[in-house]
């Protein structure tokens, strides 16, 4: 049996996926979670062969959790399953060690086959998304610019951001200015939107 950990924040979607995957003769869902910050602990207990992770999870994103699993539970293969087929997400998923990346609108048979494929050591990527990621290129944002934009997401002031990321206000202004320039936008709110649209945040 292929042991699968499933992390999805929407309860109905999580339950439906678990039910459908459980109907496959060779797949057993051994853990179901609604939060990203519970993934590693659950994986250490359940010892799944494959972790099926959504990106947008409370507590910690599926992308960050994928990187944690690579370090803490190296025998577990990661398959990212998301509603958001953004090129930047795909690139970040691969950097985090994910073995696959699929969008949620595919048939469950395709998902089951992807689980089997990543367990065989293959990489499974949604073809349309792969093409988009290649044409989009890498994120122009540095890790620090990304941190500062992430901290600016809720309309935080420069002072708030400085406290959150442990930098001086003038340094925060410099990073914001650089991020605005790189995203080709007019202000930090637009910069956050543009970076999110590309999957850079």
PDB file of C-alpha atoms in Angstrom:
ATOM      1  CA  UNK A   1       0.000   0.000   0.000  1.00  0.00           C
ATOM      2  CA  UNK A   2       1.093   3.565  -0.743  1.00  0.00           C
ATOM      3  CA  UNK A   3       0.773   5.589   2.447  1.00  0.00           C
ATOM      4  CA  UNK A   4      -0.448   9.149   1.781  1.00  0.00           C
ATOM      5  CA  UNK A   5      -0.539  12.217   4.020  1.00  0.00           C
ATOM      6  CA  UNK A   6      -3.120  14.769   2.866  1.00  0.00           C
ATOM      7  CA  UNK A   7      -2.922  18.462   3.842  1.00  0.00           C
ATOM      8  CA  UNK A   8      -5.811  20.634   2.636  1.00  0.00           C
ATOM      9  CA  UNK A   9      -7.424  23.457   4.621  1.00  0.00           C
ATOM     10  CA  UNK A  10     -10.947  23.067   3.204  1.00  0.00           C
ATOM     11  CA  UNK A  11     -12.599  20.277   5.162  1.00  0.00           C
ATOM     12  CA  UNK A  12     -15.026  19.187   2.455  1.00  0.00           C
ATOM     13  CA  UNK A  13     -12.295  19.040  -0.204  1.00  0.00           C
ATOM     14  CA  UNK A  14      -9.985  17.152   2.184  1.00  0.00           C
ATOM     15  CA  UNK A  15     -12.691  14.619   3.007  1.00  0.00           C
ATOM     16  CA  UNK A  16     -13.626  14.131  -0.660  1.00  0.00           C
ATOM     17  CA  UNK A  17     -10.002  13.630  -1.711  1.00  0.00           C
ATOM     18  CA  UNK A  18      -9.391  11.145   1.101  1.00  0.00           C
ATOM     19  CA  UNK A  19     -12.532   9.216   0.166  1.00  0.00           C
ATOM     20  CA  UNK A  20     -11.688   9.110  -3.557  1.00  0.00           C
ATOM     21  CA  UNK A  21      -8.045   8.150  -2.995  1.00  0.00           C
ATOM     22  CA  UNK A  22      -9.128   5.504  -0.494  1.00  0.00           C
ATOM     23  CA  UNK A  23     -11.121   3.816  -3.264  1.00  0.00           C
ATOM     24  CA  UNK A  24      -7.847   3.076  -5.090  1.00  0.00           C
ATOM     25  CA  UNK A  25      -6.715  -0.473  -4.242  1.00  0.00           C
ATOM     26  CA  UNK A  26      -3.085   0.488  -3.608  1.00  0.00           C
ATOM     27  CA  UNK A  27      -3.513   3.830  -1.756  1.00  0.00           C
ATOM     28  CA  UNK A  28      -4.203   4.421   1.938  1.00  0.00           C
ATOM     29  CA  UNK A  29      -4.630   7.932   3.397  1.00  0.00           C
ATOM     30  CA  UNK A  30      -2.824   7.665   6.755  1.00  0.00           C
ATOM     31  CA  UNK A  31      -3.106  11.323   7.874  1.00  0.00           C
ATOM     32  CA  UNK A  32      -5.421  14.240   7.090  1.00  0.00           C
ATOM     33  CA  UNK A  33      -4.519  17.785   8.143  1.00  0.00           C
ATOM     34  CA  UNK A  34      -5.921  21.277   7.763  1.00  0.00           C
ATOM     35  CA  UNK A  35      -2.808  23.242   8.813  1.00  0.00           C
ATOM     36  CA  UNK A  36       0.666  23.565   7.346  1.00  0.00           C
ATOM     37  CA  UNK A  37       2.444  23.787  10.698  1.00  0.00           C
ATOM     38  CA  UNK A  38       1.195  20.282  11.642  1.00  0.00           C
ATOM     39  CA  UNK A  39       2.596  18.495   8.564  1.00  0.00           C
ATOM     40  CA  UNK A  40       6.081  17.535   9.748  1.00  0.00           C
ATOM     41  CA  UNK A  41       4.922  16.241  13.152  1.00  0.00           C
ATOM     42  CA  UNK A  42       2.159  14.183  11.505  1.00  0.00           C
ATOM     43  CA  UNK A  43       4.617  12.814   8.920  1.00  0.00           C
ATOM     44  CA  UNK A  44       7.068  11.770  11.636  1.00  0.00           C
ATOM     45  CA  UNK A  45       4.271   9.746  13.275  1.00  0.00           C
ATOM     46  CA  UNK A  46       2.414   8.392  10.197  1.00  0.00           C
ATOM     47  CA  UNK A  47       5.529   7.849   8.008  1.00  0.00           C
ATOM     48  CA  UNK A  48       3.772   8.458   4.658  1.00  0.00           C
ATOM     49  CA  UNK A  49       5.364   7.525   1.340  1.00  0.00           C
ATOM     50  CA  UNK A  50       3.827  10.589  -0.336  1.00  0.00           C
ATOM     51  CA  UNK A  51       2.622  13.900   1.113  1.00  0.00           C
ATOM     52  CA  UNK A  52      -0.098  15.613  -0.892  1.00  0.00           C
ATOM     53  CA  UNK A  53       0.053  19.305   0.055  1.00  0.00           C
ATOM     54  CA  UNK A  54      -2.063  22.330  -0.780  1.00  0.00           C
ATOM     55  CA  UNK A  55      -0.082  25.596  -1.004  1.00  0.00           C
ATOM     56  CA  UNK A  56      -2.417  27.957   0.836  1.00  0.00           C
ATOM     57  CA  UNK A  57      -2.519  26.514   4.359  1.00  0.00           C
ATOM     58  CA  UNK A  58      -2.873  28.288   7.709  1.00  0.00           C
ATOM     59  CA  UNK A  59       0.180  28.219   9.981  1.00  0.00           C
ATOM     60  CA  UNK A  60       2.683  27.476   7.203  1.00  0.00           C
ATOM     61  CA  UNK A  61       2.425  27.273   3.431  1.00  0.00           C
ATOM     62  CA  UNK A  62       2.615  23.925   1.666  1.00  0.00           C
ATOM     63  CA  UNK A  63       5.782  25.162  -0.062  1.00  0.00           C
ATOM     64  CA  UNK A  64       7.528  25.838   3.259  1.00  0.00           C
ATOM     65  CA  UNK A  65       6.258  22.525   4.633  1.00  0.00           C
ATOM     66  CA  UNK A  66       7.654  20.737   1.558  1.00  0.00           C
ATOM     67  CA  UNK A  67      11.119  22.103   2.335  1.00  0.00           C
ATOM     68  CA  UNK A  68      10.742  20.985   5.983  1.00  0.00           C
ATOM     69  CA  UNK A  69       9.730  17.475   4.895  1.00  0.00           C
ATOM     70  CA  UNK A  70      12.756  17.249   2.596  1.00  0.00           C
ATOM     71  CA  UNK A  71      14.987  17.920   5.632  1.00  0.00           C
ATOM     72  CA  UNK A  72      13.077  16.051   8.376  1.00  0.00           C
ATOM     73  CA  UNK A  73      11.380  13.155   6.543  1.00  0.00           C
ATOM     74  CA  UNK A  74      13.584  12.625   3.469  1.00  0.00           C
ATOM     75  CA  UNK A  75      11.919   9.331   2.524  1.00  0.00           C
ATOM     76  CA  UNK A  76       8.588  11.097   1.903  1.00  0.00           C
ATOM     77  CA  UNK A  77       7.936  12.330  -1.645  1.00  0.00           C
ATOM     78  CA  UNK A  78       5.963  15.593  -1.951  1.00  0.00           C
ATOM     79  CA  UNK A  79       3.225  16.319  -4.467  1.00  0.00           C
ATOM     80  CA  UNK A  80       1.831  19.863  -4.480  1.00  0.00           C
ATOM     81  CA  UNK A  81      -1.853  20.107  -5.374  1.00  0.00           C
ATOM     82  CA  UNK A  82      -3.214  23.619  -5.771  1.00  0.00           C
ATOM     83  CA  UNK A  83      -6.017  25.760  -7.131  1.00  0.00           C
ATOM     84  CA  UNK A  84      -3.446  28.377  -8.090  1.00  0.00           C
ATOM     85  CA  UNK A  85      -1.432  27.414 -11.169  1.00  0.00           C
ATOM     86  CA  UNK A  86       1.074  30.240 -10.857  1.00  0.00           C
ATOM     87  CA  UNK A  87       4.475  29.892 -12.543  1.00  0.00           C
ATOM     88  CA  UNK A  88       6.376  31.216  -9.506  1.00  0.00           C
ATOM     89  CA  UNK A  89       4.727  28.599  -7.271  1.00  0.00           C
ATOM     90  CA  UNK A  90       5.975  25.806  -9.505  1.00  0.00           C
ATOM     91  CA  UNK A  91       9.541  27.089  -9.400  1.00  0.00           C
ATOM     92  CA  UNK A  92       9.399  27.490  -5.606  1.00  0.00           C
ATOM     93  CA  UNK A  93       7.901  24.003  -5.213  1.00  0.00           C
ATOM     94  CA  UNK A  94      10.767  22.464  -7.178  1.00  0.00           C
ATOM     95  CA  UNK A  95      13.303  24.446  -5.115  1.00  0.00           C
ATOM     96  CA  UNK A  96      11.620  23.080  -1.967  1.00  0.00           C
ATOM     97  CA  UNK A  97      12.165  19.527  -3.216  1.00  0.00           C
ATOM     98  CA  UNK A  98       8.636  18.712  -4.427  1.00  0.00           C
ATOM     99  CA  UNK A  99       8.436  15.804  -6.870  1.00  0.00           C
ATOM    100  CA  UNK A 100       5.203  16.947  -8.472  1.00  0.00           C
ATOM    101  CA  UNK A 101       2.870  19.874  -9.005  1.00  0.00           C
ATOM    102  CA  UNK A 102      -0.740  19.538 -10.165  1.00  0.00           C
ATOM    103  CA  UNK A 103      -3.729  21.869 -10.286  1.00  0.00           C
ATOM    104  CA  UNK A 104      -6.895  20.687  -8.540  1.00  0.00           C
ATOM    105  CA  UNK A 105      -9.210  20.632 -11.545  1.00  0.00           C
ATOM    106  CA  UNK A 106      -7.840  17.327 -12.922  1.00  0.00           C
ATOM    107  CA  UNK A 107      -9.565  13.919 -12.547  1.00  0.00           C
ATOM    108  CA  UNK A 108      -8.848  11.843  -9.424  1.00  0.00           C
ATOM    109  CA  UNK A 109      -7.444   9.012 -11.597  1.00  0.00           C
ATOM    110  CA  UNK A 110      -4.758  11.439 -12.768  1.00  0.00           C
ATOM    111  CA  UNK A 111      -3.948  12.304  -9.149  1.00  0.00           C
ATOM    112  CA  UNK A 112      -3.719   8.626  -8.158  1.00  0.00           C
ATOM    113  CA  UNK A 113      -1.396   7.968 -11.096  1.00  0.00           C
ATOM    114  CA  UNK A 114       0.722  11.011 -10.126  1.00  0.00           C
ATOM    115  CA  UNK A 115       1.075   9.604  -6.583  1.00  0.00           C
ATOM    116  CA  UNK A 116       2.297   6.293  -8.025  1.00  0.00           C
ATOM    117  CA  UNK A 117       4.650   8.096 -10.428  1.00  0.00           C
ATOM    118  CA  UNK A 118       6.372  10.246  -7.769  1.00  0.00           C
ATOM    119  CA  UNK A 119       6.810   7.139  -5.630  1.00  0.00           C
ATOM    120  CA  UNK A 120       8.614   5.515  -8.575  1.00  0.00           C
ATOM    121  CA  UNK A 121      11.003   8.477  -8.552  1.00  0.00           C
ATOM    122  CA  UNK A 122       9.405  10.367 -11.437  1.00  0.00           C
ATOM    123  CA  UNK A 123       8.606  14.086 -11.515  1.00  0.00           C
ATOM    124  CA  UNK A 124       5.017  14.989 -12.384  1.00  0.00           C
ATOM    125  CA  UNK A 125       4.180  18.535 -13.483  1.00  0.00           C
ATOM    126  CA  UNK A 126       1.022  19.955 -15.021  1.00  0.00           C
ATOM    127  CA  UNK A 127       2.136  20.536 -18.672  1.00  0.00           C
ATOM    128  CA  UNK A 128       0.451  23.938 -19.129  1.00  0.00           C
ATOM    129  CA  UNK A 129       1.985  25.178 -15.911  1.00  0.00           C
ATOM    130  CA  UNK A 130       5.445  23.912 -16.882  1.00  0.00           C
ATOM    131  CA  UNK A 131       5.271  25.895 -20.138  1.00  0.00           C
ATOM    132  CA  UNK A 132       4.111  29.036 -18.303  1.00  0.00           C
ATOM    133  CA  UNK A 133       6.891  28.711 -15.715  1.00  0.00           C
ATOM    134  CA  UNK A 134       9.558  28.413 -18.393  1.00  0.00           C
ATOM    135  CA  UNK A 135       8.324  31.518 -20.188  1.00  0.00           C
ATOM    136  CA  UNK A 136       7.921  33.525 -16.962  1.00  0.00           C
ATOM    137  CA  UNK A 137      11.506  32.989 -15.781  1.00  0.00           C
ATOM    138  CA  UNK A 138      12.690  33.111 -12.173  1.00  0.00           C
ATOM    139  CA  UNK A 139      11.467  35.559  -9.551  1.00  0.00           C
ATOM    140  CA  UNK A 140      13.441  38.811  -9.676  1.00  0.00           C
ATOM    141  CA  UNK A 141      12.890  39.349  -5.930  1.00  0.00           C
ATOM    142  CA  UNK A 142      15.634  38.627  -3.422  1.00  0.00           C
ATOM    143  CA  UNK A 143      14.657  36.637  -0.292  1.00  0.00           C
ATOM    144  CA  UNK A 144      14.754  39.857   1.770  1.00  0.00           C
ATOM    145  CA  UNK A 145      12.549  41.747  -0.717  1.00  0.00           C
ATOM    146  CA  UNK A 146      10.116  38.834  -0.547  1.00  0.00           C
ATOM    147  CA  UNK A 147      10.136  38.939   3.284  1.00  0.00           C
ATOM    148  CA  UNK A 148       9.410  42.667   3.276  1.00  0.00           C
ATOM    149  CA  UNK A 149       6.588  42.324   0.717  1.00  0.00           C
ATOM    150  CA  UNK A 150       5.101  39.432   2.704  1.00  0.00           C
ATOM    151  CA  UNK A 151       5.147  41.610   5.814  1.00  0.00           C
ATOM    152  CA  UNK A 152       3.396  44.381   3.830  1.00  0.00           C
ATOM    153  CA  UNK A 153       0.526  42.126   2.764  1.00  0.00           C
ATOM    154  CA  UNK A 154      -2.048  43.435   5.261  1.00  0.00           C
ATOM    155  CA  UNK A 155      -1.356  47.118   4.555  1.00  0.00           C
ATOM    156  CA  UNK A 156       1.184  47.330   7.396  1.00  0.00           C
ATOM    157  CA  UNK A 157       3.094  50.590   7.892  1.00  0.00           C
ATOM    158  CA  UNK A 158       6.838  50.805   7.284  1.00  0.00           C
ATOM    159  CA  UNK A 159       7.322  50.847  11.081  1.00  0.00           C
ATOM    160  CA  UNK A 160       5.200  47.669  11.460  1.00  0.00           C
ATOM    161  CA  UNK A 161       7.144  45.920   8.695  1.00  0.00           C
ATOM    162  CA  UNK A 162      10.489  46.950  10.253  1.00  0.00           C
ATOM    163  CA  UNK A 163       9.501  45.362  13.570  1.00  0.00           C
ATOM    164  CA  UNK A 164       8.210  42.202  11.867  1.00  0.00           C
ATOM    165  CA  UNK A 165      11.342  41.576   9.774  1.00  0.00           C
ATOM    166  CA  UNK A 166      13.873  43.002  12.285  1.00  0.00           C
ATOM    167  CA  UNK A 167      15.238  45.728   9.989  1.00  0.00           C
ATOM    168  CA  UNK A 168      15.494  49.493  10.218  1.00  0.00           C
ATOM    169  CA  UNK A 169      12.747  51.573   8.631  1.00  0.00           C
ATOM    170  CA  UNK A 170      15.150  53.027   6.052  1.00  0.00           C
ATOM    171  CA  UNK A 171      16.266  49.512   5.032  1.00  0.00           C
ATOM    172  CA  UNK A 172      12.610  48.457   4.712  1.00  0.00           C
ATOM    173  CA  UNK A 173      11.954  51.487   2.475  1.00  0.00           C
ATOM    174  CA  UNK A 174      14.917  50.491   0.280  1.00  0.00           C
ATOM    175  CA  UNK A 175      13.671  46.903  -0.087  1.00  0.00           C
ATOM    176  CA  UNK A 176      10.120  48.081  -0.819  1.00  0.00           C
ATOM    177  CA  UNK A 177      11.411  50.514  -3.415  1.00  0.00           C
ATOM    178  CA  UNK A 178      13.467  47.766  -5.086  1.00  0.00           C
ATOM    179  CA  UNK A 179      10.488  45.365  -5.092  1.00  0.00           C
ATOM    180  CA  UNK A 180       8.197  48.033  -6.571  1.00  0.00           C
ATOM    181  CA  UNK A 181      10.755  48.653  -9.315  1.00  0.00           C
ATOM    182  CA  UNK A 182      11.201  44.953 -10.088  1.00  0.00           C
ATOM    183  CA  UNK A 183       7.461  44.301 -10.268  1.00  0.00           C
ATOM    184  CA  UNK A 184       6.914  47.367 -12.472  1.00  0.00           C
ATOM    185  CA  UNK A 185       4.268  48.741 -10.131  1.00  0.00           C
ATOM    186  CA  UNK A 186       3.575  52.133  -8.558  1.00  0.00           C
ATOM    187  CA  UNK A 187       3.333  51.286  -4.851  1.00  0.00           C
ATOM    188  CA  UNK A 188       3.759  48.438  -2.386  1.00  0.00           C
ATOM    189  CA  UNK A 189       0.090  47.368  -2.512  1.00  0.00           C
ATOM    190  CA  UNK A 190       0.369  46.891  -6.291  1.00  0.00           C
ATOM    191  CA  UNK A 191       3.766  45.229  -5.817  1.00  0.00           C
ATOM    192  CA  UNK A 192       2.262  42.697  -3.379  1.00  0.00           C
ATOM    193  CA  UNK A 193      -0.591  41.980  -5.829  1.00  0.00           C
ATOM    194  CA  UNK A 194       1.765  41.563  -8.785  1.00  0.00           C
ATOM    195  CA  UNK A 195       4.151  39.310  -6.847  1.00  0.00           C
ATOM    196  CA  UNK A 196       1.259  37.158  -5.627  1.00  0.00           C
ATOM    197  CA  UNK A 197      -0.172  36.875  -9.135  1.00  0.00           C
ATOM    198  CA  UNK A 198       3.160  35.520 -10.343  1.00  0.00           C
ATOM    199  CA  UNK A 199       3.476  33.156  -7.361  1.00  0.00           C
ATOM    200  CA  UNK A 200       6.608  34.903  -6.057  1.00  0.00           C
ATOM    201  CA  UNK A 201       5.096  35.312  -2.563  1.00  0.00           C
TER     202      UNK A 201
END
